[in-house]
mmCIF file of C-alpha atoms in Angstrom:
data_model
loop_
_atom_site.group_PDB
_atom_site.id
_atom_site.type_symbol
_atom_site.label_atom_id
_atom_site.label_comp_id
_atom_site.label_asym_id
_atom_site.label_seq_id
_atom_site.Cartn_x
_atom_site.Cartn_y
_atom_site.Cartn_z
ATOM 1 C CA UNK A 1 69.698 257.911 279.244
ATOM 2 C CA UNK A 2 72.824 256.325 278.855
ATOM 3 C CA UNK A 3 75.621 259.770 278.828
ATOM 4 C CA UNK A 4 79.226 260.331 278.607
ATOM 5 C CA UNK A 5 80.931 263.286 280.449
ATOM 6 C CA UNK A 6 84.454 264.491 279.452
ATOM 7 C CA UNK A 7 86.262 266.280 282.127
ATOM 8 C CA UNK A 8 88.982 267.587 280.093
ATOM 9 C CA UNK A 9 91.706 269.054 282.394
ATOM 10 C CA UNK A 10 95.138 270.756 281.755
ATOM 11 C CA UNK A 11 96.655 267.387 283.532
ATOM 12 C CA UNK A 12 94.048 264.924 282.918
ATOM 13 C CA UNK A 13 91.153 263.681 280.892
ATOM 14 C CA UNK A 14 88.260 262.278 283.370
ATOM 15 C CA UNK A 15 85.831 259.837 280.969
ATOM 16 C CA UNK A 16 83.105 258.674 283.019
ATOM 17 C CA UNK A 17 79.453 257.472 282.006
ATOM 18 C CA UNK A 18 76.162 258.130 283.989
ATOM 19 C CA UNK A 19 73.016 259.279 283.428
ATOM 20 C CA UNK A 20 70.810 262.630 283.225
ATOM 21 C CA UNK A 21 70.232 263.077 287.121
ATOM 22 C CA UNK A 22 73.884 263.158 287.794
ATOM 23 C CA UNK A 23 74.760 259.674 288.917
ATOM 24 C CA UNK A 24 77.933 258.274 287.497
ATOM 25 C CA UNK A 25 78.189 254.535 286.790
ATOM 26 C CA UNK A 26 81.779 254.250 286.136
ATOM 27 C CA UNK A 27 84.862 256.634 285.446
ATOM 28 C CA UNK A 28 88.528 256.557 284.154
ATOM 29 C CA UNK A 29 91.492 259.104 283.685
ATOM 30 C CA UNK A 30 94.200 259.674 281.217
ATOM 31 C CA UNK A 31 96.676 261.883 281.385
ATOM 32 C CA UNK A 32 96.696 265.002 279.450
ATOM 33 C CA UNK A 33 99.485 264.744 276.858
ATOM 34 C CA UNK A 34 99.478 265.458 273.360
ATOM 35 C CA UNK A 35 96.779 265.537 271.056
ATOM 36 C CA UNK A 36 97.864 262.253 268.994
ATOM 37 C CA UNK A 37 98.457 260.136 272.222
ATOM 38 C CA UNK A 38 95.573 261.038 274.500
ATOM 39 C CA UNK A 39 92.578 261.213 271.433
ATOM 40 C CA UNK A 40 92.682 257.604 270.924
ATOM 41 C CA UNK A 41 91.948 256.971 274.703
ATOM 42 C CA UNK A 42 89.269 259.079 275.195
ATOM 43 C CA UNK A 43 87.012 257.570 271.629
ATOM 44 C CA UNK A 44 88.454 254.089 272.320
ATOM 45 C CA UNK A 45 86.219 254.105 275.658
ATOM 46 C CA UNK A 46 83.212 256.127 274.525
ATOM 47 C CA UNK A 47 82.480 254.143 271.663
ATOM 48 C CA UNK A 48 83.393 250.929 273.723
ATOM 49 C CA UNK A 49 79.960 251.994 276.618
ATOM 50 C CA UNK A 50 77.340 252.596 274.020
ATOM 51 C CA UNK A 51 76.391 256.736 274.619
ATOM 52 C CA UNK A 52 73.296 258.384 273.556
ATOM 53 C CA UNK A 53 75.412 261.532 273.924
ATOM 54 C CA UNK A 54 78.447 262.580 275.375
ATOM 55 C CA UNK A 55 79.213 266.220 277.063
ATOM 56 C CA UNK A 56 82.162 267.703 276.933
ATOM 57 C CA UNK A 57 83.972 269.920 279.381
ATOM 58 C CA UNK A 58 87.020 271.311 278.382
ATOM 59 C CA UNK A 59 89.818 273.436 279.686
ATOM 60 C CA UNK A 60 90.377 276.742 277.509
ATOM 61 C CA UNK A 61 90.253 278.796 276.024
ATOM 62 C CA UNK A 62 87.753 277.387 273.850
ATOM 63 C CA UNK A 63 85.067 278.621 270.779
ATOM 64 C CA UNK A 64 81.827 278.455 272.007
ATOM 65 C CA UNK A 65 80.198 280.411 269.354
ATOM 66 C CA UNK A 66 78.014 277.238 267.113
ATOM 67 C CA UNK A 67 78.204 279.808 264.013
ATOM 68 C CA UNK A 68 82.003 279.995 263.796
ATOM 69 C CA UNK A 69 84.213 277.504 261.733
ATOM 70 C CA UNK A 70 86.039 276.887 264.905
ATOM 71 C CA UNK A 71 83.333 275.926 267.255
ATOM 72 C CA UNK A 72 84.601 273.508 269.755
ATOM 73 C CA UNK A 73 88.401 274.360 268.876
ATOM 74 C CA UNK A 74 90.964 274.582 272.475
ATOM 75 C CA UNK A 75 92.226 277.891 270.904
ATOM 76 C CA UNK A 76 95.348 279.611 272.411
ATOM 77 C CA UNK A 77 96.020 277.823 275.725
ATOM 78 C CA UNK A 78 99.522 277.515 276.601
ATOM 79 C CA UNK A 79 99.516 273.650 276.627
ATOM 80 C CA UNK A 80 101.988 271.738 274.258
ATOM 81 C CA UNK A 81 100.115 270.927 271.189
ATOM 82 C CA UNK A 82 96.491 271.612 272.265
ATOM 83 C CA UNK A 83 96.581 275.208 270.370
ATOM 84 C CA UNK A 84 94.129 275.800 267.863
ATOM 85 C CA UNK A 85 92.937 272.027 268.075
ATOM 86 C CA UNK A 86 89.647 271.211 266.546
ATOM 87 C CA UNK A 87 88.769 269.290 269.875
ATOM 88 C CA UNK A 88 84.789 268.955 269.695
ATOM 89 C CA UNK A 89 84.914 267.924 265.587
ATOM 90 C CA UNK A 90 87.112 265.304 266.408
ATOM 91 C CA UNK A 91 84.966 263.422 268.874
ATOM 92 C CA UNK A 92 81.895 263.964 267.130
ATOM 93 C CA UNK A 93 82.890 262.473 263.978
ATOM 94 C CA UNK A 94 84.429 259.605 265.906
ATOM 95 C CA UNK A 95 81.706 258.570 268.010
ATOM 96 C CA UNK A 96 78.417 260.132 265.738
ATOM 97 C CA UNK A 97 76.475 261.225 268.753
ATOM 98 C CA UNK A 98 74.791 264.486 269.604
ATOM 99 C CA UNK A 99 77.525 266.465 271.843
ATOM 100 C CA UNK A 100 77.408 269.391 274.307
ATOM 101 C CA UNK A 101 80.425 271.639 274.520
ATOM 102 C CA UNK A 102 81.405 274.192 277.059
ATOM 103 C CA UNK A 103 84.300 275.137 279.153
ATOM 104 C CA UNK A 104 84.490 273.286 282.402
ATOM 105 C CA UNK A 105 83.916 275.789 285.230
ATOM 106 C CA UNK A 106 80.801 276.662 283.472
ATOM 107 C CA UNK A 107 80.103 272.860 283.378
ATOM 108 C CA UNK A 108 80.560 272.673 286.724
ATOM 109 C CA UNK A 109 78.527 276.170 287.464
ATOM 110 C CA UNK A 110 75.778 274.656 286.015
ATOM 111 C CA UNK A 111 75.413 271.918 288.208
ATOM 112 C CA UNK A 112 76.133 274.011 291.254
ATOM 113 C CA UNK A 113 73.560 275.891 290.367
ATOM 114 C CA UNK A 114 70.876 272.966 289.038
ATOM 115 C CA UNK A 115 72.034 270.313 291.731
ATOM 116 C CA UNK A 116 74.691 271.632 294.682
ATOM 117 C CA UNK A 117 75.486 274.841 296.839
ATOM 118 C CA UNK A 118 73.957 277.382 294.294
ATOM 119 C CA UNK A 119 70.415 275.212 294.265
ATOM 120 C CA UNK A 120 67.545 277.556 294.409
ATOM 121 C CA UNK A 121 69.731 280.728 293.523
ATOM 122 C CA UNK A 122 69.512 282.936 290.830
ATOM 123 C CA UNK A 123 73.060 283.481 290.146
ATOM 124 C CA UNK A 124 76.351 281.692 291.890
ATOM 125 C CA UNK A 125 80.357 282.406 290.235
ATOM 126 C CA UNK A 126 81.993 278.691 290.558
ATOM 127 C CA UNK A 127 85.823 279.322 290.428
ATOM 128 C CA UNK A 128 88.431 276.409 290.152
ATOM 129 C CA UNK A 129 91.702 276.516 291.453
ATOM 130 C CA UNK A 130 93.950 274.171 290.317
ATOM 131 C CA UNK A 131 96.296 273.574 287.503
ATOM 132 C CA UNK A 132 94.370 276.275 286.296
ATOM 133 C CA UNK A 133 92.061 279.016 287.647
ATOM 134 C CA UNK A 134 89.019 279.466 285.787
ATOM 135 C CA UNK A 135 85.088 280.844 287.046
ATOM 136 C CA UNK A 136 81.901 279.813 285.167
ATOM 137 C CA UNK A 137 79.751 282.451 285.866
ATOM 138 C CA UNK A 138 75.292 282.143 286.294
ATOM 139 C CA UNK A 139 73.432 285.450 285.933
ATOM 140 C CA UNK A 140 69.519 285.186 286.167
ATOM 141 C CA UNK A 141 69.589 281.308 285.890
ATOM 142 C CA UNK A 142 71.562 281.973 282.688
ATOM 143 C CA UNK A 143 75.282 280.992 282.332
ATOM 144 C CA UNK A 144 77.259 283.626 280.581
ATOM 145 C CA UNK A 145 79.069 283.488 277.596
ATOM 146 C CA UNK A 146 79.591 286.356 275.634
ATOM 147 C CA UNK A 147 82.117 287.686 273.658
ATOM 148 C CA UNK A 148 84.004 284.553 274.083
ATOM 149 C CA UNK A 149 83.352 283.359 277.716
ATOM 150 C CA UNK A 150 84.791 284.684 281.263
ATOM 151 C CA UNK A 151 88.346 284.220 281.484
ATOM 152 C CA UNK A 152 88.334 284.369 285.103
ATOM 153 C CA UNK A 153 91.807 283.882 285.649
ATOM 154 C CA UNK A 154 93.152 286.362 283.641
ATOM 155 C CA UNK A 155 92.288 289.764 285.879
ATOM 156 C CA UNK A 156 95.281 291.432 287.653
ATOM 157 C CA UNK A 157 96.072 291.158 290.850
ATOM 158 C CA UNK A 158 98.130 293.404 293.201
ATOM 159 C CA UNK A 159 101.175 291.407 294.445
ATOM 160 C CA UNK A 160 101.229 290.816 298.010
ATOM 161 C CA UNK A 161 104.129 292.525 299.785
ATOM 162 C CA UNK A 162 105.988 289.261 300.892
ATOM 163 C CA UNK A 163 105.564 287.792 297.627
ATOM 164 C CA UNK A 164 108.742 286.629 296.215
ATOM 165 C CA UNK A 165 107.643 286.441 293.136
ATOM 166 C CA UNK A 166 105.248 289.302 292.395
ATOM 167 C CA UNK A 167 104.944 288.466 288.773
ATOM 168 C CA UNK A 168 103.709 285.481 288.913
ATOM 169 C CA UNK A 169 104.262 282.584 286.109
ATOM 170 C CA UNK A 170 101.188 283.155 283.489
ATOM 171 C CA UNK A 171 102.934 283.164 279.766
ATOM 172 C CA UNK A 172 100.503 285.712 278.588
ATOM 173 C CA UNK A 173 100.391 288.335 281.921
ATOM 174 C CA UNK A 174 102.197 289.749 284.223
ATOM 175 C CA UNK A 175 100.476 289.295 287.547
ATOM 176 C CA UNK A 176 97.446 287.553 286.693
ATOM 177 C CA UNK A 177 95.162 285.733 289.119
ATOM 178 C CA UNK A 178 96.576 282.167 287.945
ATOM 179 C CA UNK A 179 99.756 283.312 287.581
ATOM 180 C CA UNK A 180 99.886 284.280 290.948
ATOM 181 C CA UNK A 181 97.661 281.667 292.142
ATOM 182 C CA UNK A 182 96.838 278.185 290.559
ATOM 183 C CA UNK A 183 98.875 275.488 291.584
ATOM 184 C CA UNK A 184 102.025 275.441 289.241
ATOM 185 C CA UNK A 185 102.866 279.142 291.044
ATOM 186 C CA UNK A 186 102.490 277.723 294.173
ATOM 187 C CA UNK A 187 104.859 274.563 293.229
ATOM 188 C CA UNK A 188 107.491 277.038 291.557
ATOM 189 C CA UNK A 189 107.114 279.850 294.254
ATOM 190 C CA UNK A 190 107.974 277.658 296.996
ATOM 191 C CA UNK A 191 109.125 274.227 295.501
ATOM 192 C CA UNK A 192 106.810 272.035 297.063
ATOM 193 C CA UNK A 193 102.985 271.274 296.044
ATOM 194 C CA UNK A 194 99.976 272.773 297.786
ATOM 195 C CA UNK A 195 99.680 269.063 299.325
ATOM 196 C CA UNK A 196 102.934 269.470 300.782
ATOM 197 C CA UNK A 197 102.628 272.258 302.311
ATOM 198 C CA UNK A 198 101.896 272.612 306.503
ATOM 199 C CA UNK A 199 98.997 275.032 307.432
ATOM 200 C CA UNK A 200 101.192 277.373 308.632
ATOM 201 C CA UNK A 201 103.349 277.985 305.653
ATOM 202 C CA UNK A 202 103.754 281.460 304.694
ATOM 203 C CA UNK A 203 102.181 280.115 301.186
ATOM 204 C CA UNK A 204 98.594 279.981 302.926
ATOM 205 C CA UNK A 205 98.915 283.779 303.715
ATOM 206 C CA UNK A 206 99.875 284.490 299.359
ATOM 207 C CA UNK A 207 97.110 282.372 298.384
ATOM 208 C CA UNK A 208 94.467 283.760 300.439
ATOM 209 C CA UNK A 209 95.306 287.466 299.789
ATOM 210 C CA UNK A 210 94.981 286.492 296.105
ATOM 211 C CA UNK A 211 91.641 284.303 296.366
ATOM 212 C CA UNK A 212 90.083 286.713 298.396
ATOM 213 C CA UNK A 213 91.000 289.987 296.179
ATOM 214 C CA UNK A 214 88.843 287.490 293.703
ATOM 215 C CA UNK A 215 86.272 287.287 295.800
ATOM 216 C CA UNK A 216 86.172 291.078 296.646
ATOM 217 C CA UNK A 217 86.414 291.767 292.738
ATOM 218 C CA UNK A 218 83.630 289.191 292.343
ATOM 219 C CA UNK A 219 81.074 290.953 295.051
ATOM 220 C CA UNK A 220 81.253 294.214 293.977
ATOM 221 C CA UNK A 221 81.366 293.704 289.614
ATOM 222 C CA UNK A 222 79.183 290.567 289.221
ATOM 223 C CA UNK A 223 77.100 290.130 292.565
ATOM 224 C CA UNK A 224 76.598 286.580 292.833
ATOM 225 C CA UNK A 225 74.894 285.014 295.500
ATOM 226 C CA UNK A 226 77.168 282.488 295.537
ATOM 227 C CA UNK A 227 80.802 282.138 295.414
ATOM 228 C CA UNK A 228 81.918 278.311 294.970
ATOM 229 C CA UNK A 229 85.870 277.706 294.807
ATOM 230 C CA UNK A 230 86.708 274.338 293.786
ATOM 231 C CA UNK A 231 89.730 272.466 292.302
ATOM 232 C CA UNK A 232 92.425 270.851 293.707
ATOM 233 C CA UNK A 233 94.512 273.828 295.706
ATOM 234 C CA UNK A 234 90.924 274.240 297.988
ATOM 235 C CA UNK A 235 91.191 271.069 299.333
ATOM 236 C CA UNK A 236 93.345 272.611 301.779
ATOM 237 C CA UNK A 237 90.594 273.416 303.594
ATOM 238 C CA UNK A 238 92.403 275.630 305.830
ATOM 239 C CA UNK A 239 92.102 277.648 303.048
ATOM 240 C CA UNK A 240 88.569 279.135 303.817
ATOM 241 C CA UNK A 241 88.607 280.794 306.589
ATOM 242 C CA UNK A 242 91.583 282.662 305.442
ATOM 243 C CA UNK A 243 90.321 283.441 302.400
ATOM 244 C CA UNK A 244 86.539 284.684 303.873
ATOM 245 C CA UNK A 245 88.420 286.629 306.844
ATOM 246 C CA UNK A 246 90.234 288.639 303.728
ATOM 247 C CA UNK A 247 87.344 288.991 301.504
ATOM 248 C CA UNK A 248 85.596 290.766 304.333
ATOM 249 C CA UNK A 249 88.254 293.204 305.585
ATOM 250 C CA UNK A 250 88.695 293.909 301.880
ATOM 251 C CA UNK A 251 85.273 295.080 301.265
ATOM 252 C CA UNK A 252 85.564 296.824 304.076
ATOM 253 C CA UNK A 253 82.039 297.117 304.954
ATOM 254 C CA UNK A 254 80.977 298.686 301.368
ATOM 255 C CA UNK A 255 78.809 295.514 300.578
ATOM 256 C CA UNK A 256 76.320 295.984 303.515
ATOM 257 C CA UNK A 257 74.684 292.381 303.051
ATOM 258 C CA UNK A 258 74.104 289.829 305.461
ATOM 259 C CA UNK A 259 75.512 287.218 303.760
ATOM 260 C CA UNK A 260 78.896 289.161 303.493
ATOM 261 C CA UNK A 261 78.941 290.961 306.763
ATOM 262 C CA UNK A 262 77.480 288.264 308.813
ATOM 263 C CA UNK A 263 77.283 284.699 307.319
ATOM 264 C CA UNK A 264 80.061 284.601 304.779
ATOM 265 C CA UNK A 265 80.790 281.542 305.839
ATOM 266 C CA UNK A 266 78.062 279.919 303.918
ATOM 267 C CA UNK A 267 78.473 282.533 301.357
ATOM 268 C CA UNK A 268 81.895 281.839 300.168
ATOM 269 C CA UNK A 269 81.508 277.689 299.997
ATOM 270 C CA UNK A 270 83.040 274.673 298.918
ATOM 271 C CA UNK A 271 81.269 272.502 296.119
ATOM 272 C CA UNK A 272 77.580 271.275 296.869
ATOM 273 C CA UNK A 273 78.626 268.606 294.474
ATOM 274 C CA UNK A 274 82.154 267.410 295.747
ATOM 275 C CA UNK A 275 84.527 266.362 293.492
ATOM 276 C CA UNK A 276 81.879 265.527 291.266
ATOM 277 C CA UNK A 277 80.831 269.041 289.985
ATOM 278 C CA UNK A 278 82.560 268.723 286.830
ATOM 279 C CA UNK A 279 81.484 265.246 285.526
ATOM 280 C CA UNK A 280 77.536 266.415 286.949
ATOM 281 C CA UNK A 281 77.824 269.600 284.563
ATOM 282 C CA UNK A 282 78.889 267.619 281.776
ATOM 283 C CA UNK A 283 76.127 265.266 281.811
ATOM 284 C CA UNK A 284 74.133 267.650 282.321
ATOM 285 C CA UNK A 285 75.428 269.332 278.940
ATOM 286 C CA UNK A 286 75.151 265.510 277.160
ATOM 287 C CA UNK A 287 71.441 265.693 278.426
ATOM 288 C CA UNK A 288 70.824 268.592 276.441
ATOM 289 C CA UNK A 289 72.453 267.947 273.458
ATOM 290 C CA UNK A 290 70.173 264.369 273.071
ATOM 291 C CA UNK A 291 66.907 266.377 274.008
ATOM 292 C CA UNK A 292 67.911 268.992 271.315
#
């Protein structure tokens, strides 16, 4: 099979081609702007490489539901001109090939799960952290939609004492994981991106009380077996120790488990997959949508 996987980010659009078992033979980026200047872009190379299908993993909120009249619409994100765009019609009637649509953390949950850390698992919660913070959630091999689909960045949070800016920056809540976590609050909290930042900044201290009330939320309401955090801010990976050492004293020894009480280091993980969990999830979704 010859597939196309969209990686469609808040800050960039990742086109790349490969095939069903997750190799990728070639990949470009454009940046996220508006509708009318990035479209062109992304069908310009599809229909230039010759798909048999092309998956799509977008950045949300998104309709999943295939009955509605807006299936495939980017519904009320905050991004400039991306509200209420019919994203998925779009493509398919530009590039008349079968097309697989879903948000990408569960994109990327699904490979996890198929092809990286969560392999051989029944369940795993994938969480992103990044421009964004999202979680694509597998329960009993299934990933989970629902009324819409997880909005895993959306929970509340209790601000840390030191934070100096306990609200955090979501345009929707007030003190929302992303808000008080992804990688605009960081910038704004502290002026400076994660990148920038020295181990030892107090910002590392924020960030992990706020992943690891996550993770502590995530144990005891959806069980997985595996938590995965991806995304750009967790390549700090002084981040994961911080964040595990939290998690635990959090739980507080409630969750008597193994894997929590004893080996959370391979319990809270980085991607099986690399940076490549997103593009692997949505060629996995192009896969489907040709065999369908």
């Amino acid at each position: 099979m010859r597939l196309g996987a969209l990686e469609a980010g808040g800050t960039k659009m990742v086109c790349s081609i490969g095939d069903e078992a997750g190799h990728v033979f070639s990949r470009v980026s454009y940046p996220t702007l508006t509708p009318a200047e990035t479209m062109p872009h992304l069908i310009s190379f599809f229909q230039n490489e010759g798909i048999e299908a092309l998956g799509v993993a977008s950045f949300g909120p998104v309709d999943l539901h295939k009955g509605s009249k807006t299936y495939g619409y980017i519904t009320s994100t905050p991004k400039p001109g991306w509200m209420d765009y019919p994203f998925l019609p779009e493509l398919r009637a530009a590039l008349n090939v079968p097309c697989g649509f879903d948000t990408d953390v569960n994109a990327a949950a699904i490979a996890e799960h198929r092809m990286g850390a969560a392999k051989g698992l029944s369940s795993c919660l994938y969480v992103t952290v990044g421009t964004g913070i999202g979680g694509g959630i597998v329960a009993e091999n299934k990933i989970v939609h629902g009324l819409t689909h997880p909005e895993f960045g959306h929970f509340w949070l209790r601000p840390h004492p030191d934070d100096p800016t306990p609200h955090g920056f979501c345009p929707f809540h007030d003190g929302c994981l992303e808000g008080m976590a992804n990688g605009p609050a960081i910038m704004k909290r502290w002026g400076k991106p994660a990148q920038e930042l020295p181990p030892d900044h107090p910002a590392w201290a924020l960030e992990s009380y706020y992943l690891a009330q996550m993770c502590a939320t995530a144990v005891v309401v959806l069980s997985p077996e595996k938590i995965i955090l991806g995304g750009g801010v967790m390549q700090q990976e002084h981040l994961f120790p911080l964040v595990r050492k939290k998690t635990q004293k959090m739980l507080n020894g409630y969750v008597r488990t193994p894997a929590i009480l004893d080996d959370i280091d391979n319990y809270i993980v980085a991607p099986g997959l690399g940076i490549n969990s997103g593009v692997t999830g949505a060629l996995l979704l192009a896969a489907e949508a040709l065999e369908k």
